[in-house]
Amino acid sequence: MEENKRAAGRLNEIRQRRIRNRRMIVGISFVVFAFCIVMGIQMVQKNSNLKKLKEQESKLAQQYQQELQISENLKDKEQYVHTDEYLEEMARKLGLLYPDEVIFKPED
Protein backbone atom coordinates (compact mmCIF):
# COMPACT_ATOMS: atom_id res chain seq x y z
CA MET A 1 0.00 0.00 0.00
CA GLU A 2 2.81 2.30 0.96
CA GLU A 3 4.50 1.57 -2.34
CA ASN A 4 1.32 2.34 -4.26
CA LYS A 5 1.12 5.71 -2.52
CA ARG A 6 4.74 6.44 -3.36
CA ALA A 7 4.26 5.38 -6.97
CA ALA A 8 1.10 7.49 -7.18
CA GLY A 9 2.98 10.43 -5.65
CA ARG A 10 5.78 10.05 -8.15
CA LEU A 11 3.34 9.85 -11.05
CA ASN A 12 1.56 12.92 -9.73
CA GLU A 13 4.90 14.73 -9.44
CA ILE A 14 5.84 13.76 -13.00
CA ARG A 15 2.45 14.98 -14.28
CA GLN A 16 2.86 18.26 -12.42
CA ARG A 17 6.32 18.76 -13.94
CA ARG A 18 5.01 18.00 -17.43
CA ILE A 19 2.18 20.51 -16.93
CA ARG A 20 4.66 23.14 -15.69
CA ASN A 21 6.97 22.42 -18.63
CA ARG A 22 4.08 22.73 -21.11
CA ARG A 23 2.96 26.00 -19.51
CA MET A 24 6.51 27.29 -19.65
CA ILE A 25 6.84 26.30 -23.32
CA VAL A 26 3.50 27.96 -24.13
CA GLY A 27 4.52 31.10 -22.22
CA ILE A 28 7.91 31.31 -23.91
CA SER A 29 6.30 30.67 -27.31
CA PHE A 30 3.80 33.48 -26.63
CA VAL A 31 6.60 35.88 -25.68
CA VAL A 32 8.60 34.97 -28.81
CA PHE A 33 5.50 35.33 -30.99
CA ALA A 34 4.64 38.71 -29.45
CA PHE A 35 8.25 39.83 -29.95
CA CYS A 36 8.11 38.81 -33.62
CA ILE A 37 4.87 40.76 -34.12
CA VAL A 38 6.32 43.87 -32.46
CA MET A 39 9.49 43.61 -34.56
CA GLY A 40 7.44 43.16 -37.74
CA ILE A 41 5.41 46.29 -36.96
CA GLN A 42 8.61 48.19 -36.24
CA MET A 43 10.11 47.07 -39.55
CA VAL A 44 7.04 48.23 -41.48
CA GLN A 45 7.13 51.62 -39.73
CA LYS A 46 10.86 52.04 -40.31
CA ASN A 47 10.48 51.05 -43.96
CA SER A 48 7.70 53.62 -44.40
CA ASN A 49 9.81 56.28 -42.69
CA LEU A 50 12.80 55.38 -44.88
CA LYS A 51 10.67 55.73 -48.01
CA LYS A 52 9.50 59.20 -46.91
CA LEU A 53 13.07 60.24 -46.17
CA LYS A 54 14.27 59.03 -49.58
CA GLU A 55 11.50 61.04 -51.27
CA GLN A 56 12.49 64.09 -49.24
CA GLU A 57 16.14 63.56 -50.16
CA SER A 58 15.21 63.36 -53.84
CA LYS A 59 13.21 66.60 -53.64
CA LEU A 60 16.04 68.35 -51.83
CA ALA A 61 18.59 67.15 -54.39
CA GLN A 62 16.38 68.47 -57.19
CA GLN A 63 15.96 71.79 -55.38
CA TYR A 64 19.73 71.95 -54.87
CA GLN A 65 20.30 71.48 -58.60
CA GLN A 66 17.82 74.26 -59.35
CA GLU A 67 19.58 76.56 -56.91
CA LEU A 68 22.93 75.77 -58.53
CA GLN A 69 21.46 76.67 -61.92
CA ILE A 70 20.12 79.96 -60.53
CA SER A 71 23.52 80.68 -59.03
CA GLU A 72 25.21 80.07 -62.39
CA ASN A 73 22.71 82.36 -64.12
CA LEU A 74 23.39 85.09 -61.56
CA LYS A 75 27.15 84.75 -62.07
CA ASP A 76 26.68 85.06 -65.83
CA LYS A 77 24.43 88.08 -65.33
CA GLU A 78 27.00 89.67 -63.01
CA GLN A 79 29.70 89.27 -65.65
CA TYR A 80 27.39 90.71 -68.31
CA VAL A 81 26.58 93.73 -66.12
CA HIS A 82 30.27 94.69 -66.13
CA THR A 83 30.53 94.73 -69.94
CA ASP A 84 30.37 97.74 -72.27
CA GLU A 85 27.53 96.09 -74.16
CA TYR A 86 25.35 96.19 -71.02
CA LEU A 87 26.26 99.83 -70.34
CA GLU A 88 25.26 100.80 -73.89
CA GLU A 89 22.01 98.86 -73.59
CA MET A 90 21.09 100.63 -70.34
CA ALA A 91 22.09 104.02 -71.75
CA ARG A 92 19.81 103.49 -74.76
CA LYS A 93 16.92 102.57 -72.43
CA LEU A 94 17.52 105.82 -70.54
CA GLY A 95 17.65 107.78 -73.79
CA LEU A 96 21.34 108.68 -73.58
CA LEU A 97 23.49 109.10 -76.68
CA TYR A 98 27.14 109.31 -77.64
CA PRO A 99 28.27 112.93 -78.14
CA ASP A 100 28.38 112.60 -81.93
CA GLU A 101 25.37 110.25 -82.28
CA VAL A 102 22.10 111.21 -83.95
CA ILE A 103 18.89 109.19 -83.65
CA PHE A 104 16.34 109.19 -86.45
CA LYS A 105 12.77 108.31 -85.48
CA PRO A 106 10.26 107.31 -88.14
CA GLU A 107 7.09 109.35 -88.41
CA ASP A 108 3.88 107.54 -87.70
Tab-separated table of C-alpha atoms in Angstrom:
chain	number	residue	atom	x	y	z
A	1	MET	CA	0.000	0.000	0.000
A	2	GLU	CA	2.809	2.298	0.962
A	3	GLU	CA	4.505	1.574	-2.339
A	4	ASN	CA	1.320	2.344	-4.260
A	5	LYS	CA	1.120	5.708	-2.524
A	6	ARG	CA	4.744	6.439	-3.359
A	7	ALA	CA	4.264	5.383	-6.968
A	8	ALA	CA	1.102	7.486	-7.184
A	9	GLY	CA	2.977	10.428	-5.647
A	10	ARG	CA	5.780	10.052	-8.150
A	11	LEU	CA	3.340	9.848	-11.048
A	12	ASN	CA	1.563	12.916	-9.732
A	13	GLU	CA	4.903	14.734	-9.442
A	14	ILE	CA	5.845	13.758	-12.997
A	15	ARG	CA	2.450	14.979	-14.277
A	16	GLN	CA	2.864	18.261	-12.416
A	17	ARG	CA	6.325	18.755	-13.940
A	18	ARG	CA	5.005	18.002	-17.426
A	19	ILE	CA	2.179	20.508	-16.926
A	20	ARG	CA	4.658	23.139	-15.692
A	21	ASN	CA	6.970	22.424	-18.630
A	22	ARG	CA	4.081	22.733	-21.106
A	23	ARG	CA	2.962	26.001	-19.514
A	24	MET	CA	6.507	27.294	-19.652
A	25	ILE	CA	6.844	26.305	-23.323
A	26	VAL	CA	3.501	27.955	-24.135
A	27	GLY	CA	4.523	31.095	-22.218
A	28	ILE	CA	7.913	31.309	-23.913
A	29	SER	CA	6.302	30.671	-27.310
A	30	PHE	CA	3.802	33.481	-26.633
A	31	VAL	CA	6.603	35.882	-25.684
A	32	VAL	CA	8.602	34.972	-28.813
A	33	PHE	CA	5.497	35.327	-30.995
A	34	ALA	CA	4.645	38.715	-29.454
A	35	PHE	CA	8.251	39.833	-29.946
A	36	CYS	CA	8.113	38.812	-33.624
A	37	ILE	CA	4.872	40.757	-34.117
A	38	VAL	CA	6.325	43.870	-32.465
A	39	MET	CA	9.494	43.614	-34.555
A	40	GLY	CA	7.437	43.164	-37.738
A	41	ILE	CA	5.413	46.286	-36.960
A	42	GLN	CA	8.613	48.194	-36.236
A	43	MET	CA	10.113	47.068	-39.552
A	44	VAL	CA	7.041	48.230	-41.481
A	45	GLN	CA	7.129	51.621	-39.726
A	46	LYS	CA	10.862	52.043	-40.313
A	47	ASN	CA	10.475	51.053	-43.964
A	48	SER	CA	7.702	53.622	-44.402
A	49	ASN	CA	9.811	56.279	-42.692
A	50	LEU	CA	12.799	55.376	-44.878
A	51	LYS	CA	10.669	55.726	-48.011
A	52	LYS	CA	9.503	59.198	-46.914
A	53	LEU	CA	13.073	60.241	-46.168
A	54	LYS	CA	14.268	59.035	-49.580
A	55	GLU	CA	11.499	61.038	-51.268
A	56	GLN	CA	12.488	64.085	-49.245
A	57	GLU	CA	16.139	63.559	-50.164
A	58	SER	CA	15.208	63.355	-53.841
A	59	LYS	CA	13.207	66.598	-53.643
A	60	LEU	CA	16.035	68.350	-51.833
A	61	ALA	CA	18.586	67.151	-54.389
A	62	GLN	CA	16.377	68.466	-57.187
A	63	GLN	CA	15.955	71.785	-55.375
A	64	TYR	CA	19.727	71.951	-54.871
A	65	GLN	CA	20.304	71.482	-58.603
A	66	GLN	CA	17.816	74.258	-59.354
A	67	GLU	CA	19.575	76.564	-56.907
A	68	LEU	CA	22.928	75.769	-58.534
A	69	GLN	CA	21.456	76.673	-61.925
A	70	ILE	CA	20.117	79.964	-60.531
A	71	SER	CA	23.518	80.684	-59.033
A	72	GLU	CA	25.207	80.065	-62.394
A	73	ASN	CA	22.712	82.357	-64.121
A	74	LEU	CA	23.392	85.085	-61.565
A	75	LYS	CA	27.150	84.755	-62.071
A	76	ASP	CA	26.680	85.059	-65.828
A	77	LYS	CA	24.425	88.082	-65.330
A	78	GLU	CA	26.996	89.666	-63.005
A	79	GLN	CA	29.698	89.266	-65.651
A	80	TYR	CA	27.393	90.709	-68.309
A	81	VAL	CA	26.577	93.734	-66.116
A	82	HIS	CA	30.267	94.691	-66.128
A	83	THR	CA	30.525	94.730	-69.935
A	84	ASP	CA	30.375	97.739	-72.266
A	85	GLU	CA	27.531	96.093	-74.158
A	86	TYR	CA	25.348	96.186	-71.020
A	87	LEU	CA	26.256	99.833	-70.343
A	88	GLU	CA	25.258	100.798	-73.895
A	89	GLU	CA	22.010	98.865	-73.589
A	90	MET	CA	21.087	100.629	-70.338
A	91	ALA	CA	22.094	104.023	-71.753
A	92	ARG	CA	19.815	103.494	-74.757
A	93	LYS	CA	16.924	102.569	-72.425
A	94	LEU	CA	17.518	105.819	-70.538
A	95	GLY	CA	17.651	107.778	-73.795
A	96	LEU	CA	21.336	108.676	-73.584
A	97	LEU	CA	23.492	109.104	-76.684
A	98	TYR	CA	27.139	109.311	-77.638
A	99	PRO	CA	28.266	112.927	-78.144
A	100	ASP	CA	28.385	112.603	-81.935
A	101	GLU	CA	25.369	110.249	-82.276
A	102	VAL	CA	22.101	111.207	-83.946
A	103	ILE	CA	18.889	109.192	-83.653
A	104	PHE	CA	16.344	109.190	-86.448
A	105	LYS	CA	12.773	108.314	-85.477
A	106	PRO	CA	10.258	107.312	-88.144
A	107	GLU	CA	7.092	109.345	-88.414
A	108	ASP	CA	3.880	107.536	-87.699
